[in-house]
Short mmCIF file of C-alpha atoms and ligand atoms in Angstrom, two decimals:
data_model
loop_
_atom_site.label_atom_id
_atom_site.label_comp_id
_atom_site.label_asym_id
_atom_site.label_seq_id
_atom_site.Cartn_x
_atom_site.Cartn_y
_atom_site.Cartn_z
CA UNK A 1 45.56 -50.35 139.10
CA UNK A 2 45.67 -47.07 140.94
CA UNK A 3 44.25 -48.12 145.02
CA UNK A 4 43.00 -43.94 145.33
CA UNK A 5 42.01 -41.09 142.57
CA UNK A 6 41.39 -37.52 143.33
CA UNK A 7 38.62 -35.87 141.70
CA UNK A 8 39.59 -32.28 140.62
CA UNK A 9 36.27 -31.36 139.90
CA UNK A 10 32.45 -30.65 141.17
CA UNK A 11 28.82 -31.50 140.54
CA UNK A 12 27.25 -34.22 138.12
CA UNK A 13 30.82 -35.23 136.90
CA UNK A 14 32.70 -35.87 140.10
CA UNK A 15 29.73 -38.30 141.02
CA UNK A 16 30.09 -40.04 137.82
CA UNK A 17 34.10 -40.31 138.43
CA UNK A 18 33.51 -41.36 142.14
CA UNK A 19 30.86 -44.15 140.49
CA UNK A 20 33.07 -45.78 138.09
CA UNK A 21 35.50 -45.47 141.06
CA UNK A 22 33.68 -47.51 143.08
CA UNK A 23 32.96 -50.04 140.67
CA UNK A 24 36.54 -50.46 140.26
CA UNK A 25 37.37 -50.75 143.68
CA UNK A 26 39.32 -47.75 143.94
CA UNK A 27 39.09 -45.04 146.73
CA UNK A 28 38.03 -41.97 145.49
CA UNK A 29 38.99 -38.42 147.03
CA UNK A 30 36.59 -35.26 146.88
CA UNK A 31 38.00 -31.78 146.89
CA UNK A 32 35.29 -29.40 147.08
CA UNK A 33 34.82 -25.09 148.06
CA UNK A 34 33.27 -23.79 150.99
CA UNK A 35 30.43 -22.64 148.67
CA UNK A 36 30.17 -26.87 147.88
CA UNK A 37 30.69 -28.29 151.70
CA UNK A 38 26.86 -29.72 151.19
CA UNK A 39 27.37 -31.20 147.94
CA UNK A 40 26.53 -34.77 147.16
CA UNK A 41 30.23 -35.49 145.66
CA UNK A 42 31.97 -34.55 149.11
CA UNK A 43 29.25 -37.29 151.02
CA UNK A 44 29.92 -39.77 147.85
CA UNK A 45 33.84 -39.92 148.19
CA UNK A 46 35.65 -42.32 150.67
CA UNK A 47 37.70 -38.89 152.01
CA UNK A 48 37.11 -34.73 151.17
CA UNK A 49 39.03 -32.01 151.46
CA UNK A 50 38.56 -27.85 151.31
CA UNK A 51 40.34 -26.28 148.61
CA UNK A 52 39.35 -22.91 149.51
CA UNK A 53 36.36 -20.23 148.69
CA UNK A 54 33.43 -20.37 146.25
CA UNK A 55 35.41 -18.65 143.29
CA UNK A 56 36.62 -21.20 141.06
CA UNK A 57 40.23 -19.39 140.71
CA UNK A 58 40.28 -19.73 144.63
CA UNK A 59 39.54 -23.05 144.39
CA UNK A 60 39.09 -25.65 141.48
CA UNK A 61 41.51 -23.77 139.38
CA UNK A 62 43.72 -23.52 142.53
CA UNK A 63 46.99 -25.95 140.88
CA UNK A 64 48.91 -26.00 144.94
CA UNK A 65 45.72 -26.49 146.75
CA UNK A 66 44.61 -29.93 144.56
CA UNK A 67 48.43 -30.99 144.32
CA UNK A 68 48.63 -30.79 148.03
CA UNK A 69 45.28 -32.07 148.65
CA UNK A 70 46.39 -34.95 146.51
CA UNK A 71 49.80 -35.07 148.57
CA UNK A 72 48.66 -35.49 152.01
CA UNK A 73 45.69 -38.54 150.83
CA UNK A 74 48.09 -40.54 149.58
CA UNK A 75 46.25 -40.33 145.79
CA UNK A 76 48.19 -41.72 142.81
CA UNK A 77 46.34 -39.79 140.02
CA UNK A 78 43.91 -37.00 139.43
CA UNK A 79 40.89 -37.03 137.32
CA UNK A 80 40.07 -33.35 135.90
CA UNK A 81 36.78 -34.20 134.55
CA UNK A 82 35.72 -31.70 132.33
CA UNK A 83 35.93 -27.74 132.71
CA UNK A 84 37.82 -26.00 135.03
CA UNK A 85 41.86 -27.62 134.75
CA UNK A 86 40.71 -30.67 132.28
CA UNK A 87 42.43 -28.85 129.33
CA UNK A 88 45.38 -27.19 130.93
CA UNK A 89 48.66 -28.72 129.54
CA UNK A 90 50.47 -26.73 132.58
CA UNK A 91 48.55 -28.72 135.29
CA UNK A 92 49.81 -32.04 133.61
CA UNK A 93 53.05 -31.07 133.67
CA UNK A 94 52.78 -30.24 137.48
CA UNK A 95 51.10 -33.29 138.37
CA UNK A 96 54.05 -35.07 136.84
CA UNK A 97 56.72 -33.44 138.36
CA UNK A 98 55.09 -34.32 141.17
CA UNK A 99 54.80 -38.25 140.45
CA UNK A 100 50.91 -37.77 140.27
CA UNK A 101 49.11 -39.41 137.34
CA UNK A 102 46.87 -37.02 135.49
CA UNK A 103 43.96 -39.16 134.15
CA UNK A 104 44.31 -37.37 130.03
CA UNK A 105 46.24 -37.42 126.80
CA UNK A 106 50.17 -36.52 127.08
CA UNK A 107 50.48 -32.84 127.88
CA UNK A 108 52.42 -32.16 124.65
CA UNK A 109 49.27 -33.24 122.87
CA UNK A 110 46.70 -31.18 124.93
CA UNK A 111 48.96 -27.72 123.78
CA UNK A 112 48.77 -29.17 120.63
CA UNK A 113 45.48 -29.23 119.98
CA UNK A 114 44.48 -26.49 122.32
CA UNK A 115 46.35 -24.17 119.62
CA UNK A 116 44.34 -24.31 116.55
CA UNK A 117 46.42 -23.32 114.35
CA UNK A 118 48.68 -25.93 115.06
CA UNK A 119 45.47 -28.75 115.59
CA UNK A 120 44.19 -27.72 112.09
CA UNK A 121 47.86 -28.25 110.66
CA UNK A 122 47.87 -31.82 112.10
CA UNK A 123 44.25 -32.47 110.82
CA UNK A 124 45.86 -31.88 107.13
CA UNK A 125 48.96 -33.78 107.73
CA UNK A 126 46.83 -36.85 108.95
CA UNK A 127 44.54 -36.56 106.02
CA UNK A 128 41.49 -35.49 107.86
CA UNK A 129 40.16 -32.53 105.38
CA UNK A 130 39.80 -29.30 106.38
CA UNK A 131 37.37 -26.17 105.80
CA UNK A 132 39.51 -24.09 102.92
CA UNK A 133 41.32 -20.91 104.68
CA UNK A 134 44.02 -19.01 105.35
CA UNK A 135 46.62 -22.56 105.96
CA UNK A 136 48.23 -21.02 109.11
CA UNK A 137 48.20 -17.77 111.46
CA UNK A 138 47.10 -14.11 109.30
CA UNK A 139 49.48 -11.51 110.05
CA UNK A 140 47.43 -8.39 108.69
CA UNK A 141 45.04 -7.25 106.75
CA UNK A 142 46.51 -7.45 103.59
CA UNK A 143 46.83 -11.12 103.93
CA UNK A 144 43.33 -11.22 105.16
CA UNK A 145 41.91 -9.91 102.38
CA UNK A 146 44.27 -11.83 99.70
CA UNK A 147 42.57 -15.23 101.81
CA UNK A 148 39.28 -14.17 101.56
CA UNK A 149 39.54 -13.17 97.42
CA UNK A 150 40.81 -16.86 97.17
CA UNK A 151 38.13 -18.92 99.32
CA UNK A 152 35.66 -16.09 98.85
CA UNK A 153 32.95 -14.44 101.69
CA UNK A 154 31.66 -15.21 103.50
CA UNK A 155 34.90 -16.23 106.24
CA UNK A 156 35.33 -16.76 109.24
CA UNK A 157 37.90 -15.43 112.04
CA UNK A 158 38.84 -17.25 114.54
CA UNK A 159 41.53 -17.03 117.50
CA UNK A 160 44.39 -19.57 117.61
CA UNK A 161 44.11 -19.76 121.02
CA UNK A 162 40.31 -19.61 121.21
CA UNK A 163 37.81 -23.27 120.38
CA UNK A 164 34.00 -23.59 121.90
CA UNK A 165 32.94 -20.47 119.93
CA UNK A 166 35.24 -18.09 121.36
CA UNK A 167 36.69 -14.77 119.93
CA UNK A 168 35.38 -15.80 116.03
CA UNK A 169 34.03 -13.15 113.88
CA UNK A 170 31.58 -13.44 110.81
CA UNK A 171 32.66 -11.37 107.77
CA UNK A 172 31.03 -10.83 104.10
CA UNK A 173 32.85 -8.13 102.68
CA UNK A 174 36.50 -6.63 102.62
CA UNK A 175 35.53 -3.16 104.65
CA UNK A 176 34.33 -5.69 107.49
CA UNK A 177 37.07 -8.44 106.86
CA UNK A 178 39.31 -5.43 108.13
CA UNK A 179 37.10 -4.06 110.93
CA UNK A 180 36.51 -7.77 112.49
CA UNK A 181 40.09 -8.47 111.58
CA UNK A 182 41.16 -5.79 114.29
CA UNK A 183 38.47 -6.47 116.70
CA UNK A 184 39.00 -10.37 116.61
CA UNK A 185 42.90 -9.57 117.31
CA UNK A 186 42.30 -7.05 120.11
CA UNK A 187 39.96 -9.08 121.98
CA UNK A 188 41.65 -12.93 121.20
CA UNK A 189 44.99 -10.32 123.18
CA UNK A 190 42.30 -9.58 126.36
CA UNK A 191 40.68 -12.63 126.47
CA UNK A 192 43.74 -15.11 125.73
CA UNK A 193 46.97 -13.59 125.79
CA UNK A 194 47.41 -14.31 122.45
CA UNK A 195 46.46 -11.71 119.29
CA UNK A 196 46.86 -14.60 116.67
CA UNK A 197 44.17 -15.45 114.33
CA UNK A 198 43.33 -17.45 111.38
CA UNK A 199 40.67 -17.10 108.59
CA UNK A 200 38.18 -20.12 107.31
CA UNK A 201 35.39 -20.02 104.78
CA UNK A 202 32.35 -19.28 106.47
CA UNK A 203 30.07 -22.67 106.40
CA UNK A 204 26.55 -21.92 106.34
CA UNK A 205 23.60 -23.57 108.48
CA UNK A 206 26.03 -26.42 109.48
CA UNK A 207 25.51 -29.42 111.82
CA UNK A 208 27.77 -30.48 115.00
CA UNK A 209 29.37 -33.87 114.44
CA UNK A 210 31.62 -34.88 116.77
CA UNK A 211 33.65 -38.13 116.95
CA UNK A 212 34.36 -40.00 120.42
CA UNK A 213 37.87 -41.26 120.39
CA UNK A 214 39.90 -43.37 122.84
CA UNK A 215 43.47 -44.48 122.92
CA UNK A 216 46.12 -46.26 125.43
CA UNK A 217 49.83 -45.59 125.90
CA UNK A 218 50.58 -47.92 123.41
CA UNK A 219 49.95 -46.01 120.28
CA UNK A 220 46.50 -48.42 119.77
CA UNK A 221 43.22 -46.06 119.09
CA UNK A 222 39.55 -46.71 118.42
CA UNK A 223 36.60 -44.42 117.46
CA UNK A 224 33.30 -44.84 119.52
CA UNK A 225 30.76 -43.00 116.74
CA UNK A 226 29.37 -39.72 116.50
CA UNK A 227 27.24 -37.68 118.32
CA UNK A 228 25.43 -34.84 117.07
CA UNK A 229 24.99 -31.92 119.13
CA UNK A 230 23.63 -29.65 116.50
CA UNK A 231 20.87 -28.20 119.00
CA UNK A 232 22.92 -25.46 120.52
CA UNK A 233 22.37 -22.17 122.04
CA UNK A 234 24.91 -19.49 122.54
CA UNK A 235 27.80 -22.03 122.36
CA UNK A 236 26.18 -24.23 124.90
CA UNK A 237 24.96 -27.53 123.81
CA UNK A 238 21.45 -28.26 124.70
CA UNK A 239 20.48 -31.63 122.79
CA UNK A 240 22.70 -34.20 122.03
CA UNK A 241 22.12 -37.63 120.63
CA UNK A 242 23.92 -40.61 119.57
CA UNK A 243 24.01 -41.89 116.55
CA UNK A 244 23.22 -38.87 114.40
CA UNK A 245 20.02 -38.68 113.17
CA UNK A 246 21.03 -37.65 109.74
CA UNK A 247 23.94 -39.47 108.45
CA UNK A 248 24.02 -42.49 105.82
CA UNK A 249 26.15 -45.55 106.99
CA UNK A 250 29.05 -44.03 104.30
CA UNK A 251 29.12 -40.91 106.23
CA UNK A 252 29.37 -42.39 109.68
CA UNK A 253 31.95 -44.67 108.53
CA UNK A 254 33.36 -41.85 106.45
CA UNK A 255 33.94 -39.01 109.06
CA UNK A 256 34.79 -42.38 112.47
CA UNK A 257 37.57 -42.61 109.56
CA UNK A 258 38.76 -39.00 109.84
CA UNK A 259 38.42 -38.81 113.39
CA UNK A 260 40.47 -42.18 113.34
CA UNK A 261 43.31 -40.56 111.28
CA UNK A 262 43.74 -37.54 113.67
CA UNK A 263 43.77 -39.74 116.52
CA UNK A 264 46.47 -41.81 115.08
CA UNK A 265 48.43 -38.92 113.95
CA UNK A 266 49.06 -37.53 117.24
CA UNK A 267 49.26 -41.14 119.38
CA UNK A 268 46.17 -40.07 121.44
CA UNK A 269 45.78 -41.55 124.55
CA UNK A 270 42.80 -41.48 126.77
CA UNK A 271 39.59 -40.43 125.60
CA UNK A 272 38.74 -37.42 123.31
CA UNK A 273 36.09 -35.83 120.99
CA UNK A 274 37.10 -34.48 116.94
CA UNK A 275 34.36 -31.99 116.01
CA UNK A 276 33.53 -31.06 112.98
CA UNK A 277 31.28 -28.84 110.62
CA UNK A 278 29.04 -31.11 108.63
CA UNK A 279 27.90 -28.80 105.49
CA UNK A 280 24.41 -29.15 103.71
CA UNK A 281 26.14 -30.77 100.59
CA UNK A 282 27.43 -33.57 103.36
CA UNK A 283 31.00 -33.04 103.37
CA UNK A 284 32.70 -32.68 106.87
CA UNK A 285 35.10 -30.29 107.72
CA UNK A 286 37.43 -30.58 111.42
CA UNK A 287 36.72 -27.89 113.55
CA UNK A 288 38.27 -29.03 116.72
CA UNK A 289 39.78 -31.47 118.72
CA UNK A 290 38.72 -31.45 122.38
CA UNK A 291 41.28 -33.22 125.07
CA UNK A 292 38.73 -34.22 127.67
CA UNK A 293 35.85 -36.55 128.64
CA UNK A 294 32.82 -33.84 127.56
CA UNK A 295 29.19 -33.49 129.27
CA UNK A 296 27.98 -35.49 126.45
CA UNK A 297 29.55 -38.57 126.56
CA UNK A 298 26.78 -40.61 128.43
CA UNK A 299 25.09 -40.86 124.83
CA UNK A 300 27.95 -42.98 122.99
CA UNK A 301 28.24 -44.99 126.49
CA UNK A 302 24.61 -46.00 126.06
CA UNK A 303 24.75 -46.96 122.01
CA UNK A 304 28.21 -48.57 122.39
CA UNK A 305 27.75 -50.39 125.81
CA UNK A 306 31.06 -48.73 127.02
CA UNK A 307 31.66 -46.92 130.59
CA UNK A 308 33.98 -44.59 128.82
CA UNK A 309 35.23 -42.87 132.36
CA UNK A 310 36.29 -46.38 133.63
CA UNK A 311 38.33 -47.18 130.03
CA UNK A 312 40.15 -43.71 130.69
CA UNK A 313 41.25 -44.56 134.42
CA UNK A 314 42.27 -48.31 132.88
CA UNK A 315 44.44 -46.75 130.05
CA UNK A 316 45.88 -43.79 132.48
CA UNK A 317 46.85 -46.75 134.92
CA UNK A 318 48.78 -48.57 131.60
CA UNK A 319 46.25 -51.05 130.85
CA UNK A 320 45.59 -51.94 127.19
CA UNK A 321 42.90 -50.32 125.25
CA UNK A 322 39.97 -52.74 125.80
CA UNK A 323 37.47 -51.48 123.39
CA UNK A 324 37.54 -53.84 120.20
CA UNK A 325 39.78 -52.03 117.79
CA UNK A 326 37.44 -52.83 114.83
CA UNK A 327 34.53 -50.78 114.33
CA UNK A 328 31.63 -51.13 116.56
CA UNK A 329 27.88 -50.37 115.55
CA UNK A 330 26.08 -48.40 117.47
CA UNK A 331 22.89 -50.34 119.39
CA UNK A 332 19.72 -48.35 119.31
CA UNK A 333 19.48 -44.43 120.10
CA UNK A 334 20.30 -41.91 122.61
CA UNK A 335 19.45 -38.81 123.22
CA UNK A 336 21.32 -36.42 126.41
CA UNK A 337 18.94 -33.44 127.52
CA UNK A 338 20.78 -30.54 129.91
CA UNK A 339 18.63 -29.53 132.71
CA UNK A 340 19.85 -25.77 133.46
CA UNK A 341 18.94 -23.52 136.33
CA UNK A 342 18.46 -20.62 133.80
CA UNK A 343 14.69 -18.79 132.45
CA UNK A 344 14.04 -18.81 129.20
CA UNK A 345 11.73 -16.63 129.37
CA UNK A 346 14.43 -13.82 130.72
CA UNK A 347 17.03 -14.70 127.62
CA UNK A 348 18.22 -17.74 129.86
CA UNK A 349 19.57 -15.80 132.44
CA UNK A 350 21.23 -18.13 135.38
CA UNK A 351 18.56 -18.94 138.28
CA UNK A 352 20.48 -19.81 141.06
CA UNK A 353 18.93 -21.07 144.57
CA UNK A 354 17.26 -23.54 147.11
CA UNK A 355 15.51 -26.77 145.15
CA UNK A 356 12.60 -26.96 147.08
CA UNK A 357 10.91 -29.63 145.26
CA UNK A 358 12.58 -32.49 143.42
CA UNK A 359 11.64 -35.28 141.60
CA UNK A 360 13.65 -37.43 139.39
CA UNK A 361 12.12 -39.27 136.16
CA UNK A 362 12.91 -43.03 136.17
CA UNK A 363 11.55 -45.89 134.15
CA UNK A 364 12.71 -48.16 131.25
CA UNK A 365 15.84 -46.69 129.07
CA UNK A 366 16.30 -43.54 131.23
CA UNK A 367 19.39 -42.20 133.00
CA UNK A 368 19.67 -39.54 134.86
CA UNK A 369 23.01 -38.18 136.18
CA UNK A 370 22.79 -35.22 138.51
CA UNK A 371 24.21 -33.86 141.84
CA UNK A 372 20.21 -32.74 142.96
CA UNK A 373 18.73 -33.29 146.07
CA UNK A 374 15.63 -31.76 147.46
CA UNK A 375 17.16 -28.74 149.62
CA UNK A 376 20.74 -28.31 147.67
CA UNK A 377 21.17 -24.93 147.22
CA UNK A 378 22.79 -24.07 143.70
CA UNK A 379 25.59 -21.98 143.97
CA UNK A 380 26.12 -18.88 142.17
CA UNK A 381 29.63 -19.71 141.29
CA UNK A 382 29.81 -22.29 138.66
CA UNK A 383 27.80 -23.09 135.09
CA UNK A 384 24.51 -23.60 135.83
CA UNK A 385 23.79 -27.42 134.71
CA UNK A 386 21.74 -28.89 137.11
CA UNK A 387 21.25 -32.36 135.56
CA UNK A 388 21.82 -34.34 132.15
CA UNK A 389 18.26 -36.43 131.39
CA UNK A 390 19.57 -39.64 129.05
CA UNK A 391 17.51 -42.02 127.50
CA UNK A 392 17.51 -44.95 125.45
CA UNK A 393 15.08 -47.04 123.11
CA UNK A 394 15.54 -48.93 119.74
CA UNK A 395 14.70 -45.72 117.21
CA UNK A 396 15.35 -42.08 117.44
CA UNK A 397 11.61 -41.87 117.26
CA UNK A 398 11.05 -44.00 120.63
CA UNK A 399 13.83 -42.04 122.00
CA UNK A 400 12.08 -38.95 121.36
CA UNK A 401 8.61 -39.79 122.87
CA UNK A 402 10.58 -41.24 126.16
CA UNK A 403 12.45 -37.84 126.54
CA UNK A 404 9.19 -36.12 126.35
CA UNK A 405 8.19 -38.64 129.06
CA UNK A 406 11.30 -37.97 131.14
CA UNK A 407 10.85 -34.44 130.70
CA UNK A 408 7.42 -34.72 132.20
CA UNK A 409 8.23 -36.90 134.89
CA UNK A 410 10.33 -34.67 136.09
CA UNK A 411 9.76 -31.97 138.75
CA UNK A 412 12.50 -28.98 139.70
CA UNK A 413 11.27 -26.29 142.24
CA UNK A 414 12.44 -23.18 143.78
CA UNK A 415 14.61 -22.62 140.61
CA UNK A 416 13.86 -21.52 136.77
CA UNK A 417 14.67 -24.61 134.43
CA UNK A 418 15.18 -25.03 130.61
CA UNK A 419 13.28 -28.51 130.58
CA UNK A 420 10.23 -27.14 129.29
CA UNK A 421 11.78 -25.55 126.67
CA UNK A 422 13.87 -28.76 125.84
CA UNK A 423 10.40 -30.25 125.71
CA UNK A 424 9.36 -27.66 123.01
CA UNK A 425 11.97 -28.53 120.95
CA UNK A 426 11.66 -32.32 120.94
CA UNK A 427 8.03 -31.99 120.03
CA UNK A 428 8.82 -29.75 116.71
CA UNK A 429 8.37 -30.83 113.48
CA UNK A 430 11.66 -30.03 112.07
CA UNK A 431 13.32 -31.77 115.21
CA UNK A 432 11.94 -34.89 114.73
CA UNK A 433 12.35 -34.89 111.00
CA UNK A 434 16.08 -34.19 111.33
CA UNK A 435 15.34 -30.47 109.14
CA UNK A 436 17.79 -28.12 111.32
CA UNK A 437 20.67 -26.85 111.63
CA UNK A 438 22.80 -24.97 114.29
CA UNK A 439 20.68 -22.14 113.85
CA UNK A 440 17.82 -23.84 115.12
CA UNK A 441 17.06 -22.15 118.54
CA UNK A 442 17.91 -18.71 116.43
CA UNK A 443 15.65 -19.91 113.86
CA UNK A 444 13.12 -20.70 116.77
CA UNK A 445 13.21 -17.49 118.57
CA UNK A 446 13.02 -15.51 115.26
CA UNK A 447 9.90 -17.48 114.16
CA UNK A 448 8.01 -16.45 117.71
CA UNK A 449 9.05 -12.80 117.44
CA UNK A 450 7.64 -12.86 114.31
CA UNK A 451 4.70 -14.48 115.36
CA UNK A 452 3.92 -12.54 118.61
CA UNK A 453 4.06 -9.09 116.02
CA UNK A 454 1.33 -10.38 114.00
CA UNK A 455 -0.82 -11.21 116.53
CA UNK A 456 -0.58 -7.08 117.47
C1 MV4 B 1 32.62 -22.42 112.05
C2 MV4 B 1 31.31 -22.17 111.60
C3 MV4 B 1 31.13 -21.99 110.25
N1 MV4 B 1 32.19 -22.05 109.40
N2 MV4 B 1 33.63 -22.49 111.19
C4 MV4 B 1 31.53 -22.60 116.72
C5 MV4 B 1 32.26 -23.31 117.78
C6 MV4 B 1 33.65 -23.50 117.30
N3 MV4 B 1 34.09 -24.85 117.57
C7 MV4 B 1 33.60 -23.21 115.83
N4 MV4 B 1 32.27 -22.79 115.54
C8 MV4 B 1 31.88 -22.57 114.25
N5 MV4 B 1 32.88 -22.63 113.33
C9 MV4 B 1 33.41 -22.28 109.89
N6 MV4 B 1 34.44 -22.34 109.04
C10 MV4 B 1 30.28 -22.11 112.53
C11 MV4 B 1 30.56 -22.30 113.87
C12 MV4 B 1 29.42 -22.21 114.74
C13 MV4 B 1 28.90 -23.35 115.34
C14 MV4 B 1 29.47 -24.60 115.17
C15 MV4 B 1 28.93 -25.70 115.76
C16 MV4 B 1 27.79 -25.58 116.54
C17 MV4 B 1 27.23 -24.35 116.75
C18 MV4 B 1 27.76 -23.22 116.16
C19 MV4 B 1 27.16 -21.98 116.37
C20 MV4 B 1 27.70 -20.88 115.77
C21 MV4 B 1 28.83 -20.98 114.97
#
């Protein structure tokens, strides 16, 4: 087992990495930016070290200054966490030139997937089915148009080199298949260097399913169950909860099966997440595959009794997969709520500043991992999650009314917060019945607008 891990990352997630750390009796090593110096995660870890100004490109993205940092501590591996360098194949590679374990899948297999093009054409040759499309990059807009007369509108562009909602493009008929055609290719060039694109049918009012997978180095894999994270806003998930709330025992054996055959496909090692599109007719289609431990996983860790970062720092260090390799039921129901420093009221615009009060829920079944304390100032710098609320109770509908609980045990000062607004949204009707899809906060916003004109 590895005797010291660097944490290549900041906030909620490095204290959860320096936790399981801890537990494992392994030294943990903080690197943090001068805007971070008074954050928790550089008084949690055994050692810290500056790796330069608030910006994250001068700092957290900075590949020398965390190889280095790892050099002169004497670390063995790195843990990227998630964000920032967790997906960059090019920072695996350095870290093993350097003879520095990087605590993820095979570089090889994080390009892979982080092309879509290419993830969607493993998806098919594993057998995990796909949304119907263009099977492979479009070239122009006479192909375009020949895809979308075979799958029909509406479709769906999307950048090979985008994923998380980035540079896609909504299109119902063939003068705006070649106007969003253009514009998806010009800005997928800006944004990532790379002008390809591919077409899907557009899936209406979908859900978010997404698979948690794990693997060793020994070609051995396992699913942990789905979440759903249908409750989104602007590409940001908001809600999460584990199991879904919607699917039959068929369907959550039928899409941990996919995931499974994806997984196996590429030999993935460490842990992972398969998304995909779950339609209202209840087929599933793979989106995505992500390469990194996400925000949500404290949800399938709670149903499945699994510490999923401590399995990934086993399996980087060569242990065996320890997770039983036959299918595991999930144990009650969890639900993960993100605390942002944003006002909803001002279209959720970042609040950044001193917490001046601060007072964390507690009680049966809740969890609550966060880098607060009363007087941290919240940087400007970084995303703007404060804290991740998780409980835990027998039935969704328990889990529900101790969220609302949570919610309302908790107090956050000198800063604008989304829990009351997370609060709204647990105590709707068509939340608790399950009767949404990702639309929902749309749905929600169009519904008061609509509202608020009839009352003039
Ligand atoms: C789609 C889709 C509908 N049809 N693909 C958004 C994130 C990225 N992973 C892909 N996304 C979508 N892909 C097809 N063929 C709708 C979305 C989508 C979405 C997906 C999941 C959760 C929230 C979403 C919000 C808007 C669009």
């Amino acid at each position: 087992m590895f005797k010291k891990i660097l944490i290549a990352n900041r906030g909620e997630i490095a204290l959860r990495i320096i936790r399981a750390c801890k537990e494992m009796g392994i030294k943990t090593v903080a690197v943090y930016s001068t805007a971070d110096a008074e954050s928790l995660h550089v008084h949690l870890a055994d050692e810290s070290i500056c790796i330069g100004r608030g910006p994250s490109k001068e700092s957290y993205l900075n590949i020398p200054a965390l190889i280095t940092a790892a050099e002169i501590t004497d670390a063995e591996a790195i843990h990227p966490g998630y964000g920032f360098l967790a997906e960059n194949a090019h920072f695996a590679e350095v870290c093993a030139s350097c003879q520095i374990k990087f605590i993820g899948p095979k570089p090889e297999v994080m390009r892979l997937m982080g092309d879509k093009v290419q993830a969607i054409a493993m998806a098919k040759k594993a057998g995990t089915p796909t949304t119907p499309g263009s099977d492979g990059p479009v070239k122009d807009e006479k192909h375009a148009l020949e895809v979308a007369k075979r799958i029909k509108y509406p479709v769906i562009i999307k950048a090979s080199a985008g994923g998380g909602g980035r540079g896609m493009r909504v299109a119902h008929t063939d003068l705006s298949l070649t106007q969003a055609f253009q514009t998806c290719r010009a800005e997928a060039e800006a944004a990532f260097g790379n002008a390809e694109v591919y077409i899907e049918k557009y899936i209406e009012e979908p859900r978010h399913i997404e698979v948690q997978v794990m693997g060793d180095e020994y070609g051995h894999v396992a699913h942990l169950g789905e979440r759903d994270c249908t409750i989104q806003r602007s590409h940001q998930k908001l809600i999460e909860e584990a199991p879904s709330g919607v699917l039959s025992p068929k369907q959550r054996r039928i899409v941990g099966k996919y995931a499974l055959k994806l997984a196996k496909e590429v030999k993935y090692s460490s842990a992972g997440t398969i998304e995909f599109l779950l339609t209202k007719d209840g087929n599933f289609y793979f989106m995505e595959m992500n390469t990194r431990v996400q925000v949500e996983h404290p949800v399938t860790e709670e149903v499945m009794g699994v510490d999923i970062i401590q399995e990934q720092i086993r399996v980087a260090a060569g242990e065996k997969l320890s997770i039983a390799k036959t299918e595991m039921e999930p144990r009650g129901h969890a639900i993960e709520c993100r605390i942002n420093a944003e006002n909803p009221e001002d279209n959720f615009r970042p609040s950044p500043g001193t917490i001046t009060t601060y007072h964390v829920p507690g009680g049966p079944g809740v969890r609550v991992d966060t880098h607060l304390y009363q007087g941290y100032k919240v940087p400007p710098y970084y995303d703007s999650m404060l804290a991740k609320i998780i409980v835990h109770a027998p039935t969704r509908n328990e889990a529900i009314k101790r969220m609302i609980r949570a919610l309302d045990e908790l107090v956050v000062e000198g800063v604008h917060t989304t829990a009351l607004f997370l609060k709204n949204i647990l105590s709707s009707e068509s939340f608790r019945t399950g009767n949404y899809s990702t639309h929902y906060v749309d749905d929600m916003r169009k519904k008061k607008e609509k509202i608020d004109k009839e009352k003039k």
